[in-house]
Amino acid sequence: MKTLSKKPGGAKEKIRNEAIKLFKEYGYENVTVVQICEAAGITKRTFYYHFSAKDEIVDGIVGHVGHNTEQMADALLHQETNVGVLWAMMRNYAVDAEENGPVITAQVYINILQRGATEVFPDDMVLFNASVRTITNAQMTGEIGNQQPPKDIAFALFHALRSAAYSWCAAGGSYPLLEEYKRIFISVLDFRIPPEKAFGEDS
């Protein structure tokens, strides 16, 4: 049996990573908990210690993006504008979706819809309040033309980005989701700065 990392969260991450590989290769519905355990080199008891079901593995993917503080902090430190900070926060949802693929990303949304857990969206998202504050700053510095209440702009932005992700999944990931995110950013925020000042290396 494979040796799992001794670091806190090491086993859980190992299980998640192996499960995602299997989901990508065989499809979410075709993968069993037993197959995940075999791939991760663990017992079913260990699996159920970390996850109540395989649904919980994909449920954590979206929240996992917002909590990846080390990577996020590094990205934020290199931004010169408030819009750049906002982009550094939000782009990770698209990058993560593209890395996980349309099948897994679609399953995340299926699970959300089946539980009816969209009633408080987007206020319950990890980055929502930080986005509202950043939009406020962008308005004060004249970086964006949209002068609606910042919370309303953030609300529209999150909904537009989620809609783009739905459409991308439905199309089988046949086009770059990150490019769709950029179009939404420009339209919703009404840029008053050159796009490269916001998107940096993504320009």
XYZ file of C-alpha atoms in Angstrom:
203
model
C 0.000 0.000 0.000
C 1.213 3.523 -0.809
C 2.507 5.752 1.972
C 0.506 8.919 2.469
C 1.967 12.271 3.443
C 2.356 12.856 7.181
C 1.604 16.549 6.751
C -1.793 17.794 8.016
C -4.318 17.401 5.244
C -1.878 15.257 3.252
C -4.129 12.197 3.130
C -7.173 14.264 2.250
C -5.339 16.017 -0.584
C -4.028 12.683 -1.854
C -7.543 11.250 -1.932
C -8.895 14.366 -3.673
C -6.135 14.387 -6.291
C -6.448 10.696 -7.115
C -10.242 10.957 -7.306
C -10.043 13.909 -9.695
C -7.685 11.944 -11.954
C -10.180 9.076 -12.045
C -13.144 11.395 -12.657
C -11.341 12.968 -15.604
C -10.438 9.625 -17.135
C -13.626 7.623 -16.547
C -16.321 10.184 -15.760
C -17.708 11.051 -12.340
C -20.609 8.581 -12.386
C -18.382 5.653 -13.391
C -15.917 5.968 -10.509
C -16.574 4.179 -7.203
C -15.251 4.845 -3.723
C -13.424 1.508 -3.907
C -11.566 2.650 -7.041
C -10.609 5.915 -5.348
C -9.302 4.009 -2.322
C -7.221 1.711 -4.526
C -5.751 4.652 -6.458
C -4.918 6.548 -3.247
C -3.607 3.440 -1.476
C -5.998 3.731 1.463
C -8.775 1.783 3.143
C -12.450 2.677 2.899
C -12.302 3.571 6.570
C -9.652 6.201 5.825
C -11.720 7.534 2.934
C -14.820 7.953 5.098
C -12.758 9.586 7.817
C -12.026 12.441 5.396
C -15.117 12.427 3.142
C -18.715 11.383 3.779
C -19.147 10.456 0.085
C -17.494 11.061 -3.264
C -19.852 14.030 -3.751
C -17.961 15.813 -1.002
C -14.738 15.595 -3.010
C -16.105 17.730 -5.833
C -18.058 19.935 -3.437
C -14.762 21.170 -2.025
C -13.255 22.152 -5.356
C -14.811 25.632 -5.665
C -14.161 26.555 -2.028
C -10.651 25.178 -2.346
C -9.839 27.986 -4.806
C -10.734 30.765 -2.408
C -8.814 29.177 0.443
C -5.580 28.762 -1.506
C -4.167 31.763 0.334
C -0.486 31.271 -0.375
C -0.908 31.299 -4.148
C -3.479 34.097 -3.918
C -1.273 36.311 -1.758
C 1.618 35.967 -4.192
C -0.611 36.958 -7.117
C -2.044 39.963 -5.270
C 1.387 41.328 -4.377
C 2.207 41.765 -8.056
C -0.859 43.857 -8.960
C -0.586 47.589 -9.666
C -4.316 48.333 -9.887
C -7.455 47.478 -7.947
C -8.928 45.866 -11.048
C -5.753 43.790 -11.247
C -6.289 42.673 -7.649
C -9.891 41.734 -8.458
C -8.746 39.781 -11.510
C -6.058 37.985 -9.487
C -8.787 36.828 -7.102
C -11.399 35.806 -9.653
C -9.267 34.280 -12.416
C -8.471 31.312 -10.186
C -12.029 30.026 -10.540
C -11.553 29.797 -14.321
C -8.045 28.361 -14.059
C -9.226 25.743 -11.573
C -12.220 24.823 -13.772
C -9.989 24.434 -16.817
C -7.530 22.278 -14.856
C -10.314 20.062 -13.466
C -12.070 19.867 -16.829
C -15.727 20.332 -17.789
C -16.898 16.947 -16.443
C -15.751 17.577 -12.870
C -16.705 21.253 -12.938
C -20.179 20.337 -14.188
C -20.538 17.830 -11.355
C -19.689 20.559 -8.843
C -22.590 22.625 -10.149
C -24.909 19.605 -10.341
C -24.250 18.922 -6.662
C -24.905 22.558 -5.804
C -28.190 22.583 -7.733
C -29.361 19.272 -6.272
C -28.890 20.587 -2.741
C -30.519 23.912 -3.531
C -27.432 25.571 -2.089
C -27.643 28.605 -4.383
C -30.004 30.640 -2.176
C -27.232 32.747 -0.676
C -24.982 32.886 -3.737
C -22.785 34.844 -4.164
C -22.723 36.271 -0.637
C -21.474 32.937 0.703
C -18.474 32.791 -1.632
C -15.081 33.117 0.086
C -14.003 36.080 -2.034
C -17.298 37.998 -2.236
C -16.681 40.568 0.520
C -13.107 41.135 -0.610
C -14.420 41.693 -4.155
C -16.896 44.317 -2.927
C -14.110 46.217 -1.143
C -11.835 46.029 -4.179
C -14.578 47.288 -6.506
C -15.158 50.202 -4.114
C -11.466 51.079 -4.343
C -11.517 50.773 -8.145
C -14.419 53.227 -8.327
C -12.630 55.727 -6.071
C -9.461 55.603 -8.189
C -11.376 55.939 -11.466
C -10.273 52.555 -12.805
C -13.817 51.505 -13.725
C -16.751 53.408 -15.165
C -19.505 51.346 -13.548
C -20.678 53.458 -10.605
C -23.463 51.211 -9.383
C -23.254 50.119 -5.722
C -20.163 47.900 -5.352
C -22.157 45.032 -3.869
C -24.472 45.082 -6.898
C -21.485 45.027 -9.266
C -19.954 42.102 -7.382
C -23.321 40.331 -7.484
C -23.542 40.779 -11.262
C -19.916 39.755 -11.740
C -20.215 36.530 -9.764
C -23.443 35.562 -11.523
C -22.014 36.332 -14.959
C -18.877 34.310 -14.254
C -20.882 31.347 -12.974
C -23.121 31.517 -16.048
C -20.023 31.475 -18.261
C -18.760 28.405 -16.396
C -22.117 26.637 -16.930
C -21.996 27.372 -20.655
C -18.381 26.245 -20.862
C -19.251 22.936 -19.204
C -22.207 22.431 -21.543
C -19.876 22.977 -24.514
C -17.477 20.354 -23.208
C -14.774 22.922 -22.463
C -14.268 23.524 -26.173
C -13.026 27.109 -25.734
C -10.860 28.957 -23.177
C -12.941 29.831 -20.117
C -10.351 32.395 -19.031
C -11.054 34.427 -22.199
C -14.777 34.442 -21.393
C -13.984 35.692 -17.903
C -11.962 38.564 -19.355
C -14.837 39.616 -21.636
C -17.199 39.641 -18.668
C -14.769 41.692 -16.571
C -14.448 44.363 -19.243
C -18.218 44.538 -19.840
C -19.421 44.501 -16.233
C -16.790 46.817 -14.793
C -16.540 49.213 -17.764
C -12.767 49.574 -17.756
C -11.166 53.032 -17.675
C -7.658 51.564 -17.770
C -5.873 49.550 -20.477
C -6.771 45.845 -20.205
C -3.125 44.894 -19.688
C -3.163 46.918 -16.447
C -5.823 44.557 -15.167
C -4.973 41.235 -16.775
C -1.169 41.400 -16.704
C 0.268 38.173 -18.085
C -3.226 37.046 -19.124
C -3.508 39.919 -21.629
